[in-house]
Amino acid sequence: MEQALVVYASETGFTQRFALGIAQALHCELIDVQFVTTADLQKRKIIIYGGHLVGEKVLGLKAFYREFHQSLPDQLIVFGSGIIRREQVAIKQIKLQYQNRCVMPIDFYYLQGQPKLSQMNLFRRIQTSLALKQLGAGHCPAIHETIQPLLRAVVRLLDQANL
């Protein structure tokens, strides 16, 4: 699907797993934000940007938007990934915050998951293990289940754009 592009920022591979799941489900290209160019964004109808959610900020989104806002299509979907339970995340506030900062409409999705500790260095593994215990993250749905609302939104937006 040349109409969509998934761009992500990931330090530990956690967000990358969600981005990969989204790109595979949509059959579209996936690019690490470090390697994205203006040419990658052109002729796309929708960009899906993902980064780890820290507080009420999606890591890397501000810099990405600042650098590429003139090359972005009319539709930007943003997802923040994390281990915090969904009901503890101020999703509406975060969405409103990004809509107020950006010129275009933005849909925001929070994707809760379970990190793969074995893929992290020792420091991150200890840090994440402590956070999981403190937050009581509990059961997380599988990635393919977690991304379904975002996928439905992408399909809906692309259908509207193709009318």
PDB file of C-alpha atoms in Angstrom:
ATOM      1  CA  MET A   1       0.000   0.000   0.000  1.00  0.00           C
ATOM      2  CA  GLU A   2       1.846   3.038  -1.286  1.00  0.00           C
ATOM      3  CA  GLN A   3      -0.787   5.317   0.237  1.00  0.00           C
ATOM      4  CA  ALA A   4       0.392   4.776   3.818  1.00  0.00           C
ATOM      5  CA  LEU A   5       3.766   4.908   5.539  1.00  0.00           C
ATOM      6  CA  VAL A   6       4.666   3.905   9.099  1.00  0.00           C
ATOM      7  CA  VAL A   7       7.445   5.964  10.707  1.00  0.00           C
ATOM      8  CA  TYR A   8       8.640   5.069  14.186  1.00  0.00           C
ATOM      9  CA  ALA A   9      11.162   5.960  16.865  1.00  0.00           C
ATOM     10  CA  SER A  10      12.320   3.091  19.073  1.00  0.00           C
ATOM     11  CA  GLU A  11      15.263   2.759  21.430  1.00  0.00           C
ATOM     12  CA  THR A  12      14.587  -0.766  22.712  1.00  0.00           C
ATOM     13  CA  GLY A  13      12.541  -2.371  19.932  1.00  0.00           C
ATOM     14  CA  PHE A  14       9.288  -2.054  21.908  1.00  0.00           C
ATOM     15  CA  THR A  15       7.666   0.554  19.643  1.00  0.00           C
ATOM     16  CA  GLN A  16       9.254  -1.049  16.595  1.00  0.00           C
ATOM     17  CA  ARG A  17       7.239  -4.234  17.202  1.00  0.00           C
ATOM     18  CA  PHE A  18       3.968  -2.259  17.091  1.00  0.00           C
ATOM     19  CA  ALA A  19       5.108  -0.344  13.996  1.00  0.00           C
ATOM     20  CA  LEU A  20       6.053  -3.583  12.263  1.00  0.00           C
ATOM     21  CA  GLY A  21       2.679  -5.126  13.098  1.00  0.00           C
ATOM     22  CA  ILE A  22       0.882  -2.103  11.662  1.00  0.00           C
ATOM     23  CA  ALA A  23       3.004  -2.054   8.498  1.00  0.00           C
ATOM     24  CA  GLN A  24       2.492  -5.784   7.947  1.00  0.00           C
ATOM     25  CA  ALA A  25      -1.277  -5.542   8.424  1.00  0.00           C
ATOM     26  CA  LEU A  26      -1.518  -2.610   5.993  1.00  0.00           C
ATOM     27  CA  HIS A  27       1.092  -4.004   3.572  1.00  0.00           C
ATOM     28  CA  CYS A  28       2.905  -0.695   3.627  1.00  0.00           C
ATOM     29  CA  GLU A  29       6.439   0.578   4.064  1.00  0.00           C
ATOM     30  CA  LEU A  30       8.066   0.973   7.477  1.00  0.00           C
ATOM     31  CA  ILE A  31      10.894   3.449   8.171  1.00  0.00           C
ATOM     32  CA  ASP A  32      12.854   4.296  11.305  1.00  0.00           C
ATOM     33  CA  VAL A  33      12.537   8.050  11.901  1.00  0.00           C
ATOM     34  CA  GLN A  34      16.338   8.350  11.741  1.00  0.00           C
ATOM     35  CA  PHE A  35      16.245   7.400   8.057  1.00  0.00           C
ATOM     36  CA  VAL A  36      13.077   9.089   6.796  1.00  0.00           C
ATOM     37  CA  THR A  37      13.390  11.695   4.045  1.00  0.00           C
ATOM     38  CA  THR A  38      11.034  14.203   2.471  1.00  0.00           C
ATOM     39  CA  ALA A  39      10.830  11.953  -0.596  1.00  0.00           C
ATOM     40  CA  ASP A  40       9.535   9.101   1.605  1.00  0.00           C
ATOM     41  CA  LEU A  41       6.613  11.266   2.731  1.00  0.00           C
ATOM     42  CA  GLN A  42       5.598  12.612  -0.659  1.00  0.00           C
ATOM     43  CA  LYS A  43       2.652  11.080  -2.500  1.00  0.00           C
ATOM     44  CA  ARG A  44       1.364   9.397   0.671  1.00  0.00           C
ATOM     45  CA  LYS A  45      -2.192   9.922   1.808  1.00  0.00           C
ATOM     46  CA  ILE A  46      -1.514   9.013   5.415  1.00  0.00           C
ATOM     47  CA  ILE A  47       1.491   8.884   7.720  1.00  0.00           C
ATOM     48  CA  ILE A  48       1.412   6.784  10.880  1.00  0.00           C
ATOM     49  CA  TYR A  49       3.990   7.935  13.428  1.00  0.00           C
ATOM     50  CA  GLY A  50       4.821   5.921  16.533  1.00  0.00           C
ATOM     51  CA  GLY A  51       7.022   6.507  19.537  1.00  0.00           C
ATOM     52  CA  HIS A  52       7.190   5.563  23.192  1.00  0.00           C
ATOM     53  CA  LEU A  53       4.769   7.516  25.370  1.00  0.00           C
ATOM     54  CA  VAL A  54       6.461   9.301  28.260  1.00  0.00           C
ATOM     55  CA  GLY A  55       4.033  11.304  30.357  1.00  0.00           C
ATOM     56  CA  GLU A  56       1.860  12.941  27.737  1.00  0.00           C
ATOM     57  CA  LYS A  57       4.505  13.096  24.996  1.00  0.00           C
ATOM     58  CA  VAL A  58       5.295  10.728  22.159  1.00  0.00           C
ATOM     59  CA  LEU A  59       9.060  10.558  21.873  1.00  0.00           C
ATOM     60  CA  GLY A  60      10.449  12.058  18.696  1.00  0.00           C
ATOM     61  CA  LEU A  61       7.147  13.416  17.390  1.00  0.00           C
ATOM     62  CA  LYS A  62       7.939  17.075  18.009  1.00  0.00           C
ATOM     63  CA  ALA A  63      11.239  16.898  16.109  1.00  0.00           C
ATOM     64  CA  PHE A  64       9.668  14.827  13.310  1.00  0.00           C
ATOM     65  CA  TYR A  65       6.800  17.286  12.895  1.00  0.00           C
ATOM     66  CA  ARG A  66       9.094  20.319  13.050  1.00  0.00           C
ATOM     67  CA  GLU A  67      11.343  18.902  10.322  1.00  0.00           C
ATOM     68  CA  PHE A  68       8.725  17.454   7.984  1.00  0.00           C
ATOM     69  CA  HIS A  69       5.430  19.294   8.581  1.00  0.00           C
ATOM     70  CA  GLN A  70       5.491  20.883   5.116  1.00  0.00           C
ATOM     71  CA  SER A  71       5.884  17.467   3.459  1.00  0.00           C
ATOM     72  CA  LEU A  72       3.213  15.649   5.450  1.00  0.00           C
ATOM     73  CA  PRO A  73      -0.110  14.689   3.850  1.00  0.00           C
ATOM     74  CA  ASP A  74      -3.434  15.838   5.302  1.00  0.00           C
ATOM     75  CA  GLN A  75      -3.716  12.783   7.571  1.00  0.00           C
ATOM     76  CA  LEU A  76      -1.379  11.991  10.446  1.00  0.00           C
ATOM     77  CA  ILE A  77      -2.084   9.178  12.863  1.00  0.00           C
ATOM     78  CA  VAL A  78       0.090   9.043  15.962  1.00  0.00           C
ATOM     79  CA  PHE A  79       0.511   6.168  18.367  1.00  0.00           C
ATOM     80  CA  GLY A  80       2.275   6.131  21.676  1.00  0.00           C
ATOM     81  CA  SER A  81       3.435   2.820  23.068  1.00  0.00           C
ATOM     82  CA  GLY A  82       3.922   1.955  26.703  1.00  0.00           C
ATOM     83  CA  ILE A  83       3.471  -0.460  29.560  1.00  0.00           C
ATOM     84  CA  ILE A  84       1.032   1.675  31.548  1.00  0.00           C
ATOM     85  CA  ARG A  85      -2.523   0.344  31.579  1.00  0.00           C
ATOM     86  CA  ARG A  86      -4.708   2.021  28.987  1.00  0.00           C
ATOM     87  CA  GLU A  87      -7.197   3.352  31.537  1.00  0.00           C
ATOM     88  CA  GLN A  88      -4.366   5.260  33.254  1.00  0.00           C
ATOM     89  CA  VAL A  89      -3.432   7.191  30.095  1.00  0.00           C
ATOM     90  CA  ALA A  90      -5.069  10.570  29.367  1.00  0.00           C
ATOM     91  CA  ILE A  91      -5.748   9.695  25.724  1.00  0.00           C
ATOM     92  CA  LYS A  92      -8.208  12.526  25.052  1.00  0.00           C
ATOM     93  CA  GLN A  93      -5.862  15.104  26.592  1.00  0.00           C
ATOM     94  CA  ILE A  94      -2.906  13.880  24.561  1.00  0.00           C
ATOM     95  CA  LYS A  95      -4.920  13.930  21.330  1.00  0.00           C
ATOM     96  CA  LEU A  96      -6.171  17.447  22.045  1.00  0.00           C
ATOM     97  CA  GLN A  97      -2.659  18.608  22.934  1.00  0.00           C
ATOM     98  CA  TYR A  98      -1.274  17.427  19.581  1.00  0.00           C
ATOM     99  CA  GLN A  99      -4.225  18.772  17.605  1.00  0.00           C
ATOM    100  CA  ASN A 100      -3.642  22.204  19.158  1.00  0.00           C
ATOM    101  CA  ARG A 101       0.074  22.149  18.283  1.00  0.00           C
ATOM    102  CA  CYS A 102      -0.238  20.928  14.717  1.00  0.00           C
ATOM    103  CA  VAL A 103      -1.925  22.484  11.722  1.00  0.00           C
ATOM    104  CA  MET A 104      -3.471  19.191  10.588  1.00  0.00           C
ATOM    105  CA  PRO A 105      -5.971  16.870  12.265  1.00  0.00           C
ATOM    106  CA  ILE A 106      -4.282  14.148  14.290  1.00  0.00           C
ATOM    107  CA  ASP A 107      -5.709  10.876  15.521  1.00  0.00           C
ATOM    108  CA  PHE A 108      -3.930   9.503  18.595  1.00  0.00           C
ATOM    109  CA  TYR A 109      -3.848   5.895  19.793  1.00  0.00           C
ATOM    110  CA  TYR A 110      -2.231   4.408  22.854  1.00  0.00           C
ATOM    111  CA  LEU A 111      -0.845   0.911  22.396  1.00  0.00           C
ATOM    112  CA  GLN A 112      -0.129  -0.959  25.605  1.00  0.00           C
ATOM    113  CA  GLY A 113       2.227  -3.871  25.393  1.00  0.00           C
ATOM    114  CA  GLN A 114       4.617  -6.154  27.175  1.00  0.00           C
ATOM    115  CA  PRO A 115       8.274  -5.435  26.354  1.00  0.00           C
ATOM    116  CA  LYS A 116      10.700  -8.224  25.551  1.00  0.00           C
ATOM    117  CA  LEU A 117      13.170  -7.874  28.383  1.00  0.00           C
ATOM    118  CA  SER A 118      15.590 -10.284  26.711  1.00  0.00           C
ATOM    119  CA  GLN A 119      16.149  -7.750  23.915  1.00  0.00           C
ATOM    120  CA  MET A 120      17.185  -4.961  26.296  1.00  0.00           C
ATOM    121  CA  ASN A 121      20.525  -4.137  27.792  1.00  0.00           C
ATOM    122  CA  LEU A 122      20.917  -4.779  31.514  1.00  0.00           C
ATOM    123  CA  PHE A 123      20.176  -1.200  32.582  1.00  0.00           C
ATOM    124  CA  ARG A 124      16.942  -1.007  30.525  1.00  0.00           C
ATOM    125  CA  ARG A 125      15.931  -4.500  31.664  1.00  0.00           C
ATOM    126  CA  ILE A 126      16.225  -3.550  35.339  1.00  0.00           C
ATOM    127  CA  GLN A 127      14.508  -0.208  34.759  1.00  0.00           C
ATOM    128  CA  THR A 128      11.626  -1.824  32.861  1.00  0.00           C
ATOM    129  CA  SER A 129      11.239  -4.681  35.364  1.00  0.00           C
ATOM    130  CA  LEU A 130      10.915  -2.185  38.203  1.00  0.00           C
ATOM    131  CA  ALA A 131       8.394  -0.122  36.243  1.00  0.00           C
ATOM    132  CA  LEU A 132       6.317  -3.216  35.460  1.00  0.00           C
ATOM    133  CA  LYS A 133       6.198  -4.140  39.143  1.00  0.00           C
ATOM    134  CA  GLN A 134       5.391  -0.591  40.216  1.00  0.00           C
ATOM    135  CA  LEU A 135       2.677  -0.064  37.593  1.00  0.00           C
ATOM    136  CA  GLY A 136       1.177  -3.511  37.847  1.00  0.00           C
ATOM    137  CA  ALA A 137       0.874  -3.543  34.072  1.00  0.00           C
ATOM    138  CA  GLY A 138      -0.728  -6.980  34.186  1.00  0.00           C
ATOM    139  CA  HIS A 139      -2.078  -8.749  31.126  1.00  0.00           C
ATOM    140  CA  CYS A 140      -1.559  -7.096  27.764  1.00  0.00           C
ATOM    141  CA  PRO A 141      -3.435  -8.117  24.640  1.00  0.00           C
ATOM    142  CA  ALA A 142      -1.426  -9.414  21.687  1.00  0.00           C
ATOM    143  CA  ILE A 143      -0.055  -6.803  19.290  1.00  0.00           C
ATOM    144  CA  HIS A 144      -2.478  -7.756  16.495  1.00  0.00           C
ATOM    145  CA  GLU A 145      -5.401  -7.133  18.882  1.00  0.00           C
ATOM    146  CA  THR A 146      -3.992  -3.882  20.257  1.00  0.00           C
ATOM    147  CA  ILE A 147      -3.508  -2.282  16.849  1.00  0.00           C
ATOM    148  CA  GLN A 148      -7.006  -3.078  15.502  1.00  0.00           C
ATOM    149  CA  PRO A 149      -8.616   0.323  16.303  1.00  0.00           C
ATOM    150  CA  LEU A 150      -5.724   2.128  14.622  1.00  0.00           C
ATOM    151  CA  LEU A 151      -5.946  -0.126  11.558  1.00  0.00           C
ATOM    152  CA  ARG A 152      -9.693   0.468  11.257  1.00  0.00           C
ATOM    153  CA  ALA A 153      -9.080   4.229  11.372  1.00  0.00           C
ATOM    154  CA  VAL A 154      -6.455   4.029   8.618  1.00  0.00           C
ATOM    155  CA  VAL A 155      -8.732   1.998   6.353  1.00  0.00           C
ATOM    156  CA  ARG A 156     -11.630   4.402   6.994  1.00  0.00           C
ATOM    157  CA  LEU A 157      -9.476   7.468   6.223  1.00  0.00           C
ATOM    158  CA  LEU A 158      -8.073   5.905   3.061  1.00  0.00           C
ATOM    159  CA  ASP A 159     -11.564   4.936   1.902  1.00  0.00           C
ATOM    160  CA  GLN A 160     -12.732   8.535   2.417  1.00  0.00           C
ATOM    161  CA  ALA A 161      -9.692   9.881   0.539  1.00  0.00           C
ATOM    162  CA  ASN A 162     -10.349   7.562  -2.414  1.00  0.00           C
ATOM    163  CA  LEU A 163     -13.996   8.623  -2.860  1.00  0.00           C
TER     164      LEU A 163
END
